[in-house]
Amino acid sequence: MKHDWWKEAVVYQIYPRSFMDSNGDGIGDIGGITEKLEYLQELGIDVIWLSPVYRSPNADNGYDISDYQAIMEEFGTMEDFDQMLKKAHSLGIKIMMDLAVNHTSDEHPWFLESRRSAGPDNPYRDYYIWRDGQKDGAVPNNWGSTFSGSAWTYDDNRGQYYLHLFAPKQPDLNWENPAVRREVYQMMNWWCEKGIDGFRMDVISLISKVPGLPDGEKGGSLYGDGGPFYTNGPRVHEYLREMNEQVFSRYPLITVGETPGAAVEDAVLYAGEDTHELNMIFQFEHMEGDPKQPGRYGKWDQKNMPLSDWKRLMSKWQTGLEGKGWNSLYLSNHDRPRSVSRFGDDRPEYRVLSAKMLATCLHMMKGTPYVYQGEELGMTNIAFDKLEDYRDVESLNAFEELTKVCGEAPETVLGYLKRMGRDNARTPMQWDSSPNAGFTAATPWIKVNPNYTEINAHQQRRDPDSVFQYYKKLIQLRHTMDVVVYGVYELLEPEDESLFVYTRTLENEKLLVICNFTDQKLPMPDSAASCIGPDTSLLISNYPQRQDDWLRPYEAAVYLSKK
C-alpha cells in the first residue's frame, strides 16, 4: 500500500451557513471560519472540507451554483476567502472545496443562454439535458426527482423540458458535450492555481446518463426509478479519468467523490490505487437503513439495521478495498442526522460515552476519517415541533408529498423529519453558553439546539474528559501510529448484535478494538480476551479505568500488542 498524505489525514467538514457568523446577520460566513481556525488546529485536523461557498440563489443551500468563480454574498467576498486560505495554510490546515458539477443553478449564465433557444446558432443549446414532451405533452420519462416530484420541468421559453435529478432550480449539465467538460476543468484549474488543496465532488457518480433516458420501474411509487439509468453511467469513468488528466494529476490534491449507488466493485474503479480517477469515495450502504425493512417512503420511515448487518457492511468495505483502494470513514455530514442520535444514545447519561464509542469505532478503521462540525462535541439532533422551523428543501418537499399525496398524518411526518431530516445537522455550531450558542449576535437563520448550554466547545476545551478532548487523542493516534492508518482489518464476532470487535495488524503491531453498542453491561467475548496478553497495553478507552472481564454501557477500548 502506497503512503500518501491524504491517507494519514483527518478531514473536518464545515457547513459555512451554520459554523460562525462574523458580521451579525445571523448567517455563518467565511470571516467566521477564519476566526475559528485556531480551534480546528487545536483539535488536530489536517483538512477542512468546505461545503459550497460559491455564488448561489440557495435553492439547495449552495449546491445550486450560479457562478463557480464568485463567493456567495452572504458568506463574504473572494478577498475574505483568500485571507481564510492564507491563514489556514499558515496553521498547517488544507482546504478542500465542495464542487457540484452534475448540475448548476437555473440562474447560471450557461442555463440562461441554453434556455434562450434550441437553434444551431446558440452555442449553449446542449449544455443541459433538454427533451421534447411526449405526444400528449407528458414529461419525457417517468423519473422522479430526489427532492420529490418529477425530474422534469417544462420551460416555456424554449418549449422543451429540462432534466433535474434534484430541485427544479438545479438543471443537470450535459456531460456528453465536450464544451461543458472543458469549461468545468478550466474552472477547477482556476481554483487549484489559487492554492486550494482538493475537491469533494458532489454526486459525481450521476454525471453520465444512459442514452435514450429510458423509463424506470415504478413498483408502488409515484415515479419511476431512474437510478439504474443515471447512477455509475456508461461514461462516468471516462469523464473522471479525463478530469484527473486535465486537473487532479497536476497538483498534490485530496479528491473524494460522493457516489450514490456505488458498490465495492465500483469503488475500485473510482478510487483504485492506479485507476487515475479519485483518491476515495463516499459510499452510502452503511447509512441507508435496514435493507430487509425498506421504508415505504425511502429514508423517512426506514428502520436502523441490526448491528450484525451494519458490521458486515462496514467490514465488506474494509476488506474489499484492502490493497486495491482507499476508504473514507464517516457517520454524519450535512445530509445526515447527528451520529450520536442515530447510531449512539443521546440521552444525557449516555451521550458522552456513546459519542466517544462511535468515534473510537470509526477512527480506528482503515481509511480517512471525516468529522462533521459539532460531532467532536457530541452535538445531537434537534426536535423541531413546527414545520415552520425547518429550512431544508428536501424536508419541506417530503412533508408536502407525504401529507397531501400519500395521506400521512402531519404529526407522523414531523416524526420522520425529527429523526432523519437534514436540518438536524445544520443547526448552528455550539461555541459557548451565551445567547445563540455564541454563533451569532443576531437571530440565527435556523434555530439553535436548546441543549447548547450543556454541549458547547468552550466548556469541552476545558474539560479533560470531554468528547472534544477524546477526539484530539484519536486524531493524535492516527498521526503517530502507522498501524492506525495502514493496518489490515479483521472482524471478530460477526454475529454479535451488541459488540463491534475488530483487529488491525501491521507488521509486528496489532490493535484490538472493542465497542459496546448497548446500554448493558456485557462479558468480554473470548475472541477479544484471547488477544489480550502480557505484551498488551491499553491504548485508549472512554472509561477512566478498564475492567478486563466486562464491557460497561457504550464502553470502547483499544489495546495494542507487539509481537
C-alpha angles and dihedrals in degrees: 000000000000118000111236129172093236091056089059095045133098116217125211118201118217121196096199098204090061104032108078134334112216101174103045101247096119094251126103115242146179092269088058091053090051090052092055101044092104088058089057091045088054090051087054103233121154105204136033115214100207114205111223118307097168123120108285141156086229101235086145102020096271100322087105101073121196097175121020093193100050134069124242107258092230089059098047135250138314087256088058089051092050091051091050092049092049094048093045090053091048088056093048094255122133125211122227113191122218108230128189111194101149084082142001133207117281084238093062112115090239091060094042088055094041094055091050093082145333091225124128090245092065109088090195097051093105099038089102136035108268126174137174117246121253119271092273090049093256122145116284094253140354100257118139125220120244086236095053129271129053121331088228132076125187117233113208093198096058097027093229141094123253126208121242117172087191130026120347087248089061107070115188117247118235103241090183086076110087090206090062091052092048091052092049094049091046090054092047092051089051090059092045091052087052086061107256116151107221152334135252102206112216116226089337092162089069100060096096118065127194109255112257093027095236124208116269127229112272104196104172094329129111091238137032121261105250092176096103089056100049106025116092087352127197098271102030095107091046089054093047093049088051090049090050092050094045098040123357099051091057096063138039092252137161109227128185127174125211100223116181110196096021120144126196090267090055091047091057087059097042096043108014119147091254107017093102096223117097136344094233143336139228109238123189109206095105090049100048103086128241109335089200091059106039112186120240088232102043114245095353100078100018119128125236109258122247113269092245090058092045091051090049091054095046090047093047090061093043093053097031093060096039106131091352108069145342132268129223111214121211143141100184143017140157090296098049139065119262110287097228090053094046106035102017135036119275096189108124095248093053107027097094094042095047093044089055092044092053091047091051093049092051103037094050091059126093113269141055111303121223120205115199115215110276093015087103087060096046092247113185140214117279120231106220111195097198133050088227089070092063120091103175116109092214093055095044092049091047091052090051094048098041095048101037103031103027096034098231118157113259092236090053092053092045086056089055091051092049090055103037109012118127093229088074087077095040103062111115122284110263105234102161144335096273119109113303089011090281089290096116143354089219133060106295118238088239127021121273117239105257092225090073091106089066099031114049142124097243093059095042096050088061097043113083091201097050128120088247093057090047091054089051089056093048092049091048091052090054090050095050107034124065091197090064090054105034107019118125114250126231126177120222126194095017095178097048109116094199109039133055107202126172142149134224118203131190120169106301097351128086131184122204112200119193122181127178109209094189140072089238131099107243136184119253108258117243092240090061096040090054089059092057112085141147091285091054125104131187107249101183138343136176093227123069092239133018125234101206098207097046141048114213124211111307091350119167125190133174120198127194122207129179125206 
